Amino acid sequence: MQAAIDEAQAGLREGGIPIGSVLVHQGKIIGRGHNRRIQKGSAVLHGEMDALEHAGRLPAQVYKESVLYTTLSPCSMCSGAILLYGIPRVVIGENKTFMGEEALLRDRGVKLDVLQDETCIAMMQEFIREKPTLWNEDIGEV
């Protein structure tokens, strides 16, 4: 989880939204990323999507043996990617500031571990307080 937190903090330093993620296969990080919607002017580069992008093209079996770590509960788009690639386990830093599609993931057999990590919670609470417009844009609220 610390690598995902490091990614989130890197995104914040770049002026972006502090959500980070890493994809781990057999104990090794094979993809890392953070929310780059602001930095890249992207509609889709959430932390999880960025980590998958940086993992590159992989055989299906690798995804089925991997764990995705993310600092925040995955949104609909990121949950869809988790299901599409058959990632069996997701470790979530926190879901207090945002509850993503955890019910869908569980219903589809994905094992979820929600840590309620104080660093993740504090980082998002501070960001939401300081930049509510960017936060609402990212999660699609008005």
PDB file of C-alpha atoms in Angstrom:
ATOM      1  CA  MET A   1       0.000   0.000   0.000  1.00  0.00           C
ATOM      2  CA  GLN A   2       2.890   2.344   0.655  1.00  0.00           C
ATOM      3  CA  ALA A   3       3.806   2.330  -3.041  1.00  0.00           C
ATOM      4  CA  ALA A   4       0.230   3.360  -3.916  1.00  0.00           C
ATOM      5  CA  ILE A   5       0.385   6.131  -1.299  1.00  0.00           C
ATOM      6  CA  ASP A   6       3.694   7.288  -2.775  1.00  0.00           C
ATOM      7  CA  GLU A   7       2.016   7.469  -6.193  1.00  0.00           C
ATOM      8  CA  ALA A   8      -0.893   9.482  -4.765  1.00  0.00           C
ATOM      9  CA  GLN A   9       1.522  11.937  -3.163  1.00  0.00           C
ATOM     10  CA  ALA A  10       3.400  12.269  -6.469  1.00  0.00           C
ATOM     11  CA  GLY A  11       0.131  13.135  -8.186  1.00  0.00           C
ATOM     12  CA  LEU A  12      -0.616  15.769  -5.559  1.00  0.00           C
ATOM     13  CA  ARG A  13       2.841  17.308  -6.017  1.00  0.00           C
ATOM     14  CA  GLU A  14       2.119  17.527  -9.761  1.00  0.00           C
ATOM     15  CA  GLY A  15      -1.076  19.479  -9.066  1.00  0.00           C
ATOM     16  CA  GLY A  16      -3.352  16.497  -9.564  1.00  0.00           C
ATOM     17  CA  ILE A  17      -5.772  14.464  -7.506  1.00  0.00           C
ATOM     18  CA  PRO A  18      -4.037  12.327  -4.849  1.00  0.00           C
ATOM     19  CA  ILE A  19      -5.124   8.827  -5.786  1.00  0.00           C
ATOM     20  CA  GLY A  20      -2.464   6.213  -6.433  1.00  0.00           C
ATOM     21  CA  SER A  21      -2.397   2.576  -7.425  1.00  0.00           C
ATOM     22  CA  VAL A  22      -0.014  -0.285  -8.078  1.00  0.00           C
ATOM     23  CA  LEU A  23      -0.514  -3.645  -9.765  1.00  0.00           C
ATOM     24  CA  VAL A  24       1.418  -6.453  -8.093  1.00  0.00           C
ATOM     25  CA  HIS A  25       2.165  -9.862  -9.582  1.00  0.00           C
ATOM     26  CA  GLN A  26       3.924 -12.524  -7.520  1.00  0.00           C
ATOM     27  CA  GLY A  27       5.055  -9.935  -4.987  1.00  0.00           C
ATOM     28  CA  LYS A  28       6.538  -7.551  -7.565  1.00  0.00           C
ATOM     29  CA  ILE A  29       5.099  -4.222  -8.720  1.00  0.00           C
ATOM     30  CA  ILE A  30       4.491  -4.520 -12.455  1.00  0.00           C
ATOM     31  CA  GLY A  31       2.529  -1.310 -12.937  1.00  0.00           C
ATOM     32  CA  ARG A  32       2.244   1.906 -10.979  1.00  0.00           C
ATOM     33  CA  GLY A  33       0.278   5.047 -11.521  1.00  0.00           C
ATOM     34  CA  HIS A  34      -1.674   7.932 -10.128  1.00  0.00           C
ATOM     35  CA  ASN A  35      -4.614  10.039 -11.147  1.00  0.00           C
ATOM     36  CA  ARG A  36      -3.363  12.185 -14.049  1.00  0.00           C
ATOM     37  CA  ARG A  37      -6.641  13.667 -15.267  1.00  0.00           C
ATOM     38  CA  ILE A  38      -5.492  17.204 -14.500  1.00  0.00           C
ATOM     39  CA  GLN A  39      -1.885  16.788 -15.607  1.00  0.00           C
ATOM     40  CA  LYS A  40      -2.730  15.097 -18.937  1.00  0.00           C
ATOM     41  CA  GLY A  41      -6.129  16.666 -19.572  1.00  0.00           C
ATOM     42  CA  SER A  42      -7.486  13.126 -19.617  1.00  0.00           C
ATOM     43  CA  ALA A  43     -10.998  11.856 -19.092  1.00  0.00           C
ATOM     44  CA  VAL A  44      -9.862   8.374 -18.038  1.00  0.00           C
ATOM     45  CA  LEU A  45      -6.503   8.448 -16.270  1.00  0.00           C
ATOM     46  CA  HIS A  46      -7.594   7.545 -12.768  1.00  0.00           C
ATOM     47  CA  GLY A  47      -4.928   5.978 -10.561  1.00  0.00           C
ATOM     48  CA  GLU A  48      -5.982   2.403 -11.309  1.00  0.00           C
ATOM     49  CA  MET A  49      -6.208   3.037 -15.043  1.00  0.00           C
ATOM     50  CA  ASP A  50      -2.756   4.663 -15.020  1.00  0.00           C
ATOM     51  CA  ALA A  51      -1.271   1.677 -13.186  1.00  0.00           C
ATOM     52  CA  LEU A  52      -2.805  -0.714 -15.716  1.00  0.00           C
ATOM     53  CA  GLU A  53      -1.545   1.455 -18.581  1.00  0.00           C
ATOM     54  CA  HIS A  54       1.982   1.445 -17.146  1.00  0.00           C
ATOM     55  CA  ALA A  55       1.865  -2.336 -16.658  1.00  0.00           C
ATOM     56  CA  GLY A  56       1.562  -2.562 -20.427  1.00  0.00           C
ATOM     57  CA  ARG A  57       0.097  -5.341 -22.482  1.00  0.00           C
ATOM     58  CA  LEU A  58       0.134  -8.541 -20.435  1.00  0.00           C
ATOM     59  CA  PRO A  59      -1.137 -12.096 -20.860  1.00  0.00           C
ATOM     60  CA  ALA A  60      -4.573 -12.611 -19.310  1.00  0.00           C
ATOM     61  CA  GLN A  61      -3.140 -15.057 -16.781  1.00  0.00           C
ATOM     62  CA  VAL A  62      -0.921 -12.371 -15.249  1.00  0.00           C
ATOM     63  CA  TYR A  63      -3.955 -10.228 -14.372  1.00  0.00           C
ATOM     64  CA  LYS A  64      -5.710 -13.278 -12.914  1.00  0.00           C
ATOM     65  CA  GLU A  65      -2.757 -13.772 -10.557  1.00  0.00           C
ATOM     66  CA  SER A  66      -2.329 -10.116  -9.581  1.00  0.00           C
ATOM     67  CA  VAL A  67      -3.416  -7.833  -6.764  1.00  0.00           C
ATOM     68  CA  LEU A  68      -4.350  -4.194  -7.333  1.00  0.00           C
ATOM     69  CA  TYR A  69      -3.609  -1.751  -4.530  1.00  0.00           C
ATOM     70  CA  THR A  70      -5.418   1.569  -4.634  1.00  0.00           C
ATOM     71  CA  THR A  71      -5.582   4.409  -2.147  1.00  0.00           C
ATOM     72  CA  LEU A  72      -9.305   5.019  -2.749  1.00  0.00           C
ATOM     73  CA  SER A  73     -12.332   2.817  -3.423  1.00  0.00           C
ATOM     74  CA  PRO A  74     -12.498   2.168  -7.203  1.00  0.00           C
ATOM     75  CA  CYS A  75     -15.077   4.100  -9.239  1.00  0.00           C
ATOM     76  CA  SER A  76     -17.322   2.491 -11.871  1.00  0.00           C
ATOM     77  CA  MET A  77     -14.747   2.842 -14.651  1.00  0.00           C
ATOM     78  CA  CYS A  78     -11.882   1.392 -12.640  1.00  0.00           C
ATOM     79  CA  SER A  79     -14.082  -1.382 -11.248  1.00  0.00           C
ATOM     80  CA  GLY A  80     -15.017  -2.259 -14.815  1.00  0.00           C
ATOM     81  CA  ALA A  81     -11.343  -2.582 -15.729  1.00  0.00           C
ATOM     82  CA  ILE A  82     -10.742  -4.790 -12.669  1.00  0.00           C
ATOM     83  CA  LEU A  83     -13.571  -7.064 -13.817  1.00  0.00           C
ATOM     84  CA  LEU A  84     -12.539  -6.951 -17.478  1.00  0.00           C
ATOM     85  CA  TYR A  85      -9.035  -8.160 -16.694  1.00  0.00           C
ATOM     86  CA  GLY A  86     -10.111 -10.620 -14.013  1.00  0.00           C
ATOM     87  CA  ILE A  87      -8.028  -9.149 -11.202  1.00  0.00           C
ATOM     88  CA  PRO A  88      -9.073 -11.322  -8.243  1.00  0.00           C
ATOM     89  CA  ARG A  89      -8.098  -9.126  -5.297  1.00  0.00           C
ATOM     90  CA  VAL A  90      -8.072  -5.393  -4.590  1.00  0.00           C
ATOM     91  CA  VAL A  91      -6.580  -3.775  -1.508  1.00  0.00           C
ATOM     92  CA  ILE A  92      -8.265  -0.426  -0.870  1.00  0.00           C
ATOM     93  CA  GLY A  93      -6.645   2.276   1.243  1.00  0.00           C
ATOM     94  CA  GLU A  94      -9.962   3.829   2.257  1.00  0.00           C
ATOM     95  CA  ASN A  95     -13.617   4.206   1.354  1.00  0.00           C
ATOM     96  CA  LYS A  96     -14.700   6.866   3.846  1.00  0.00           C
ATOM     97  CA  THR A  97     -14.299   9.824   1.492  1.00  0.00           C
ATOM     98  CA  PHE A  98     -15.664   7.942  -1.531  1.00  0.00           C
ATOM     99  CA  MET A  99     -17.449   4.610  -1.827  1.00  0.00           C
ATOM    100  CA  GLY A 100     -16.905   3.146  -5.244  1.00  0.00           C
ATOM    101  CA  GLU A 101     -18.349   0.001  -6.786  1.00  0.00           C
ATOM    102  CA  GLU A 102     -17.325  -2.337  -3.994  1.00  0.00           C
ATOM    103  CA  ALA A 103     -20.670  -4.169  -3.964  1.00  0.00           C
ATOM    104  CA  LEU A 104     -20.359  -4.900  -7.693  1.00  0.00           C
ATOM    105  CA  LEU A 105     -16.809  -6.159  -7.283  1.00  0.00           C
ATOM    106  CA  ARG A 106     -17.757  -8.407  -4.360  1.00  0.00           C
ATOM    107  CA  ASP A 107     -20.812  -9.703  -6.230  1.00  0.00           C
ATOM    108  CA  ARG A 108     -18.519 -10.664  -9.110  1.00  0.00           C
ATOM    109  CA  GLY A 109     -16.148 -12.568  -6.802  1.00  0.00           C
ATOM    110  CA  VAL A 110     -13.368 -10.015  -6.318  1.00  0.00           C
ATOM    111  CA  LYS A 111     -11.820 -10.188  -2.843  1.00  0.00           C
ATOM    112  CA  LEU A 112     -11.620  -6.738  -1.281  1.00  0.00           C
ATOM    113  CA  ASP A 113      -9.511  -5.680   1.685  1.00  0.00           C
ATOM    114  CA  VAL A 114     -10.432  -2.200   2.934  1.00  0.00           C
ATOM    115  CA  LEU A 115      -7.704  -0.861   5.219  1.00  0.00           C
ATOM    116  CA  GLN A 116      -9.181   2.516   6.303  1.00  0.00           C
ATOM    117  CA  ASP A 117      -5.601   3.757   6.260  1.00  0.00           C
ATOM    118  CA  GLU A 118      -5.300   7.062   8.128  1.00  0.00           C
ATOM    119  CA  THR A 119      -2.794   8.484   5.628  1.00  0.00           C
ATOM    120  CA  CYS A 120      -5.139   7.779   2.712  1.00  0.00           C
ATOM    121  CA  ILE A 121      -8.135   9.231   4.570  1.00  0.00           C
ATOM    122  CA  ALA A 122      -6.305  12.396   5.653  1.00  0.00           C
ATOM    123  CA  MET A 123      -4.835  12.957   2.175  1.00  0.00           C
ATOM    124  CA  MET A 124      -8.262  12.795   0.506  1.00  0.00           C
ATOM    125  CA  GLN A 125     -10.069  14.798   3.187  1.00  0.00           C
ATOM    126  CA  GLU A 126      -7.537  17.602   2.873  1.00  0.00           C
ATOM    127  CA  PHE A 127      -7.701  17.566  -0.925  1.00  0.00           C
ATOM    128  CA  ILE A 128     -11.517  17.599  -0.965  1.00  0.00           C
ATOM    129  CA  ARG A 129     -11.552  20.479   1.511  1.00  0.00           C
ATOM    130  CA  GLU A 130      -8.971  22.505  -0.423  1.00  0.00           C
ATOM    131  CA  LYS A 131     -10.083  21.719  -3.999  1.00  0.00           C
ATOM    132  CA  PRO A 132     -13.753  20.711  -4.021  1.00  0.00           C
ATOM    133  CA  THR A 133     -14.236  21.752  -7.652  1.00  0.00           C
ATOM    134  CA  LEU A 134     -11.486  19.416  -8.905  1.00  0.00           C
ATOM    135  CA  TRP A 135     -12.757  16.614  -6.697  1.00  0.00           C
ATOM    136  CA  ASN A 136     -16.334  16.975  -7.937  1.00  0.00           C
ATOM    137  CA  GLU A 137     -15.109  17.077 -11.530  1.00  0.00           C
ATOM    138  CA  ASP A 138     -13.153  13.874 -11.004  1.00  0.00           C
ATOM    139  CA  ILE A 139     -16.057  11.949  -9.503  1.00  0.00           C
ATOM    140  CA  GLY A 140     -18.591  13.403 -11.933  1.00  0.00           C
ATOM    141  CA  GLU A 141     -20.650  15.480  -9.538  1.00  0.00           C
ATOM    142  CA  VAL A 142     -21.837  19.039 -10.046  1.00  0.00           C
TER     143      VAL A 142
END
